[in-house]
PDB file of C-alpha atoms in Angstrom:
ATOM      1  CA  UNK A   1       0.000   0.000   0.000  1.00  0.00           C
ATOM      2  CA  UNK A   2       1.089   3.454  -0.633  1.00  0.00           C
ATOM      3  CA  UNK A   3       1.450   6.529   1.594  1.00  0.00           C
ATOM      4  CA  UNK A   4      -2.007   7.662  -0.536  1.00  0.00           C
ATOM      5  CA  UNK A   5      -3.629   4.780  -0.111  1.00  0.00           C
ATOM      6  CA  UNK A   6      -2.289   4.320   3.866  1.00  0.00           C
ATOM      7  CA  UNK A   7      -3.321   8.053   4.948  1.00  0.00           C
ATOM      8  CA  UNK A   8      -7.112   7.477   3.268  1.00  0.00           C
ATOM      9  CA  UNK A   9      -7.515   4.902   5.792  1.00  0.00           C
ATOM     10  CA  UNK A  10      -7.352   7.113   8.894  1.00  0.00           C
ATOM     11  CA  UNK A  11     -10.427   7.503  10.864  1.00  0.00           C
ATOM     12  CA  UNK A  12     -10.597  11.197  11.642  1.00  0.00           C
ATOM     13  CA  UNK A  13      -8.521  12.522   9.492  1.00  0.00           C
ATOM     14  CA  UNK A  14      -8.093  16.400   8.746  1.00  0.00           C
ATOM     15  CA  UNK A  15      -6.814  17.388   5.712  1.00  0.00           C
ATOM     16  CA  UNK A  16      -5.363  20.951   4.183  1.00  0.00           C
ATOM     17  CA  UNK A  17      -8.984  22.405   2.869  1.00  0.00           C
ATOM     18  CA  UNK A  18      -7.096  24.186   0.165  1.00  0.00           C
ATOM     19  CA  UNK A  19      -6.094  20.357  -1.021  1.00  0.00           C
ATOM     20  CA  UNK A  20      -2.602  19.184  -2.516  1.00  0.00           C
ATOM     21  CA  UNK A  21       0.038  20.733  -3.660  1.00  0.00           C
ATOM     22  CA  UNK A  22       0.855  21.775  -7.267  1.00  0.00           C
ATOM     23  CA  UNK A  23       3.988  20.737  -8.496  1.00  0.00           C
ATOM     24  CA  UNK A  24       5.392  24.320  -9.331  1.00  0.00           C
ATOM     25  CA  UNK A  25       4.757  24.472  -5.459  1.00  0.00           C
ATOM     26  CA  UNK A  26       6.848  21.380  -4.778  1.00  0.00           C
ATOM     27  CA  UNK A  27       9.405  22.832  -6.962  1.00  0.00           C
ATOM     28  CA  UNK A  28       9.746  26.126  -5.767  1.00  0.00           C
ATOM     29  CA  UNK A  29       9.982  24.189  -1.657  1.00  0.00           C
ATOM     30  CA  UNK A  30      12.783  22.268  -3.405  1.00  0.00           C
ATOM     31  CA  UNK A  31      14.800  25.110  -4.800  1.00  0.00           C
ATOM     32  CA  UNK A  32      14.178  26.934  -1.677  1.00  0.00           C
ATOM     33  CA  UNK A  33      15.383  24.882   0.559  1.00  0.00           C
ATOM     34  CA  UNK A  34      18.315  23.386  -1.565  1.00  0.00           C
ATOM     35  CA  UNK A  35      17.337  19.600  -1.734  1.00  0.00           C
ATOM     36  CA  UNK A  36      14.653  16.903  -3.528  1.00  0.00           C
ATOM     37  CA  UNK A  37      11.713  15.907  -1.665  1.00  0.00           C
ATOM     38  CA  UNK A  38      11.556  12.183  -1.482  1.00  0.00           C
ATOM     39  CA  UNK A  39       8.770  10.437  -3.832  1.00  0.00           C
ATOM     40  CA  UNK A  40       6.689   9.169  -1.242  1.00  0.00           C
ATOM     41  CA  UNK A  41       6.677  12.871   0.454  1.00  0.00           C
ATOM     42  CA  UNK A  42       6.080  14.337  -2.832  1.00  0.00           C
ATOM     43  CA  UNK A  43       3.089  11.892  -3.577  1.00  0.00           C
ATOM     44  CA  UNK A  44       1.660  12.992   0.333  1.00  0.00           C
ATOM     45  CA  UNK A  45       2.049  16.205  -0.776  1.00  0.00           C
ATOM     46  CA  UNK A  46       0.043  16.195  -3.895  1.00  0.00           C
ATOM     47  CA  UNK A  47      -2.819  14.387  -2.500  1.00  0.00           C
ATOM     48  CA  UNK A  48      -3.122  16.370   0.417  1.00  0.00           C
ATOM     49  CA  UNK A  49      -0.666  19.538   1.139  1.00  0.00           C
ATOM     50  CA  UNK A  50      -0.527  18.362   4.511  1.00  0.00           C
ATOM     51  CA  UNK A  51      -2.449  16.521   7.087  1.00  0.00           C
ATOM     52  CA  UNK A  52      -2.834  16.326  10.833  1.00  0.00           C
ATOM     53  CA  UNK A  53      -4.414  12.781  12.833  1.00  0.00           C
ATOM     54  CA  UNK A  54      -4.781  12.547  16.717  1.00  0.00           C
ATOM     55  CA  UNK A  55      -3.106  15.287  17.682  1.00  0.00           C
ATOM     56  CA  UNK A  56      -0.362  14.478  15.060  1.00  0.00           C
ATOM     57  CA  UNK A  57       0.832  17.037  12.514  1.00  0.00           C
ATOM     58  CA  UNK A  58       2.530  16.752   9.212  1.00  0.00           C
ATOM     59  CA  UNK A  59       4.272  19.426   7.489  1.00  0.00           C
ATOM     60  CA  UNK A  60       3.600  19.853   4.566  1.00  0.00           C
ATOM     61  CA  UNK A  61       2.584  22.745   1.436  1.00  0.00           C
ATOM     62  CA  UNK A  62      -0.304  24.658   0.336  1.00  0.00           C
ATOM     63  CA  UNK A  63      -0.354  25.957   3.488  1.00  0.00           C
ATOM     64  CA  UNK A  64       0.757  29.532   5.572  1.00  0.00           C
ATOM     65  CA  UNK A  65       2.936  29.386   8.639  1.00  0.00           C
ATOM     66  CA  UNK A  66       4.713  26.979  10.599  1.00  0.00           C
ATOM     67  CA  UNK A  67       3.146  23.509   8.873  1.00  0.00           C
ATOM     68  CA  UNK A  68       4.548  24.883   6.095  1.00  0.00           C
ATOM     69  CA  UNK A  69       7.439  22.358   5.615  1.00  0.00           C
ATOM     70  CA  UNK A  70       9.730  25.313   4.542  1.00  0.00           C
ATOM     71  CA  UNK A  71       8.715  27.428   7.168  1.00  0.00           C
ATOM     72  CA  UNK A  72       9.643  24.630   9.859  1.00  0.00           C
ATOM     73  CA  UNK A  73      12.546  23.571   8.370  1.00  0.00           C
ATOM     74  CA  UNK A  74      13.814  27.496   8.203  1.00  0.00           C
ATOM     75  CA  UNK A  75      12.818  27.250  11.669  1.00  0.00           C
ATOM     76  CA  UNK A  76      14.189  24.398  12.783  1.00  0.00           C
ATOM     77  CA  UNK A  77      17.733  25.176  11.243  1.00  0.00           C
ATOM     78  CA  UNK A  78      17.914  28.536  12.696  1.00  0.00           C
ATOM     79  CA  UNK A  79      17.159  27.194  16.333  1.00  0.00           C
ATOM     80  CA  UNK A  80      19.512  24.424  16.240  1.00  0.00           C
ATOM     81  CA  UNK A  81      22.903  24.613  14.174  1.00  0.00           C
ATOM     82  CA  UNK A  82      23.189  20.547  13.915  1.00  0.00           C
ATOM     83  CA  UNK A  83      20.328  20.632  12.088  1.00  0.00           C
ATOM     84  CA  UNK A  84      21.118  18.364   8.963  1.00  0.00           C
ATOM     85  CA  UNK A  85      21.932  19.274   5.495  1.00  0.00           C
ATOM     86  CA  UNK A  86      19.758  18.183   2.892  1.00  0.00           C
ATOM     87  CA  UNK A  87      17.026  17.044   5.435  1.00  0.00           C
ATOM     88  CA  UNK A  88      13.882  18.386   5.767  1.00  0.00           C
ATOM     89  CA  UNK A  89      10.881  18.708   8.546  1.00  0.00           C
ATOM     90  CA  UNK A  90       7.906  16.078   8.930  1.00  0.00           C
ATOM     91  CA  UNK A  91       6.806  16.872  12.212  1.00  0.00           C
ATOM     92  CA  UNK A  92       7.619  18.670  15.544  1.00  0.00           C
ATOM     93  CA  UNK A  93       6.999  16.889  18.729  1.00  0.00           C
ATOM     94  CA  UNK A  94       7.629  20.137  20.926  1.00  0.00           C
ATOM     95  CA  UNK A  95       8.454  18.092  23.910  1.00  0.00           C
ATOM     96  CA  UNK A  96      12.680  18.453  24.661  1.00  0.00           C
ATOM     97  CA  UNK A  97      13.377  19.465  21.103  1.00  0.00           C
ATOM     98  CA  UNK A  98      12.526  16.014  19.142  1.00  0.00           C
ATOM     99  CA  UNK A  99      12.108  16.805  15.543  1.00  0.00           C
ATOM    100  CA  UNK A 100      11.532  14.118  12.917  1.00  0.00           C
ATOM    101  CA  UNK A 101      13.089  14.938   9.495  1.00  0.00           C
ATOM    102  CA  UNK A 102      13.540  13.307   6.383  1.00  0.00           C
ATOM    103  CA  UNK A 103      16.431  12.819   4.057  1.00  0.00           C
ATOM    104  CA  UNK A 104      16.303  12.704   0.374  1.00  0.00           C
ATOM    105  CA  UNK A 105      15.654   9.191   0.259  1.00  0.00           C
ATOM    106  CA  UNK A 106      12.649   9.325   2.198  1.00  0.00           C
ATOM    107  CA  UNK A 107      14.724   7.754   5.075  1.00  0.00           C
ATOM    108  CA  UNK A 108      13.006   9.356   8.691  1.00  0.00           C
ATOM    109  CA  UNK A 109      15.264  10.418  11.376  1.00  0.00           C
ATOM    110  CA  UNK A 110      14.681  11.854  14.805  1.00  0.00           C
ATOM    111  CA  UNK A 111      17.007  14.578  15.440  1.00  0.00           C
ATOM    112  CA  UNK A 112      17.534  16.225  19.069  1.00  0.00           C
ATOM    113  CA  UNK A 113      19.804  19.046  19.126  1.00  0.00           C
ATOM    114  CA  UNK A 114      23.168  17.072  18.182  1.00  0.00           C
ATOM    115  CA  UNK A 115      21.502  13.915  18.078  1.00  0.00           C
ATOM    116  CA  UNK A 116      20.075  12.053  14.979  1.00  0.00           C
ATOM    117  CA  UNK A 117      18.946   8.464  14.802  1.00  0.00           C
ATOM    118  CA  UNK A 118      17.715   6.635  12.202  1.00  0.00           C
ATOM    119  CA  UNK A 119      13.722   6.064  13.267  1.00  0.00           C
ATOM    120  CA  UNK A 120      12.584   3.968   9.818  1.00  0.00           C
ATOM    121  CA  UNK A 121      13.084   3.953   6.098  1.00  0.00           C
ATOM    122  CA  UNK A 122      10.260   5.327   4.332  1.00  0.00           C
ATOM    123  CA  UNK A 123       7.432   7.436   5.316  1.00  0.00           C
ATOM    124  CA  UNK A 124       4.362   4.840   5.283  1.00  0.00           C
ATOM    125  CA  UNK A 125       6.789   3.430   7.999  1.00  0.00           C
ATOM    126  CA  UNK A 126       6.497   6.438   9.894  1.00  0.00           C
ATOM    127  CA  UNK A 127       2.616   6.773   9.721  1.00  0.00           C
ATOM    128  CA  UNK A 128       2.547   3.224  10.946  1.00  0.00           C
ATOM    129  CA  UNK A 129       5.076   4.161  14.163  1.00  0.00           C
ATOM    130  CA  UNK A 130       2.548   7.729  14.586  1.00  0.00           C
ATOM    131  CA  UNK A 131      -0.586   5.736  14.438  1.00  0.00           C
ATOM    132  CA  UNK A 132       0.438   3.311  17.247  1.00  0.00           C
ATOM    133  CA  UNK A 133       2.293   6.358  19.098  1.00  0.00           C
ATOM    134  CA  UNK A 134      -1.429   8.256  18.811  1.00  0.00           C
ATOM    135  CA  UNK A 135      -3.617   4.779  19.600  1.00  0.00           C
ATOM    136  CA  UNK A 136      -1.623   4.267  22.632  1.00  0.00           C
ATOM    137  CA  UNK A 137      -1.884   8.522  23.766  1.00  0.00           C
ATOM    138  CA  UNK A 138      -6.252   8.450  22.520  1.00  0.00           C
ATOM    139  CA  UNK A 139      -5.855   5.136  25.233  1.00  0.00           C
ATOM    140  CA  UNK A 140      -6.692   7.952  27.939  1.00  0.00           C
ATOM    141  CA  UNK A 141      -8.561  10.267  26.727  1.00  0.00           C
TER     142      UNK A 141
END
């Protein structure tokens, strides 16, 4: 299944209302920011500009302020001067300073300051580890 296909099947899912992204948008995030989105984040992208699930939230395009995934990687890189070259935001915990990023290859990272460890390799990957981080956090609620 593809990250398309694997998002469609969230219950509760929001979605940007202004919808995907064009590619000239994609493009212009990738000059910007100096790098190649992977193909799975570009397909995410398309379908949905970006997307936010149990108190989980993408970045993404399409979109104004800090979800915007040049926005938070700008932000990111000016806070902390490890951040990685040729790596890009997915999503901000905001609890100690976890971000997780993606390289080029679509490979997902959690970075901390000077730390960076390799979380999975592709994004559907990542939705899977977010879906059972959420189930286990909506638990309580």
């Amino acid at each position: 299944m593809n990250i398309v296909e694997k998002v469609k099947k969230i219950k509760d899912l929001d979605v940007n209302p202004k919808g995907g992204a064009s590619e000239e948008q994609i493009e212009r995030a990738e000059k910007r920011l100096g790098l190649k989105f992977s193909k799975e984040y570009k397909e995410y992208l398309k379908e949905f500009g970006m997307i936010s699930f149990y108190g989980t939230e993408w970045s993404g395009l399409n979109i104004d302020g800090y979800f915007n995934v040049v926005n938070m990687t700008e932000d990111e890189k000016a806070l902390n001067k490890y951040f990685p070259e040729k790596y890009f935001a997915i999503e901000n915990l905001a609890v100690d300073g976890v971000i997780f990023v993606s390289n080029e290859e679509g490979k997902i990272y959690s970075i901390q300051y000077d730390k960076k460890e390799l979380i999975c390799n592709s994004l559907c990957e990542y939705l899977d580890i977010c879906l059972k981080r959420n189930k286990k956090s909506w638990i309580w609620k």
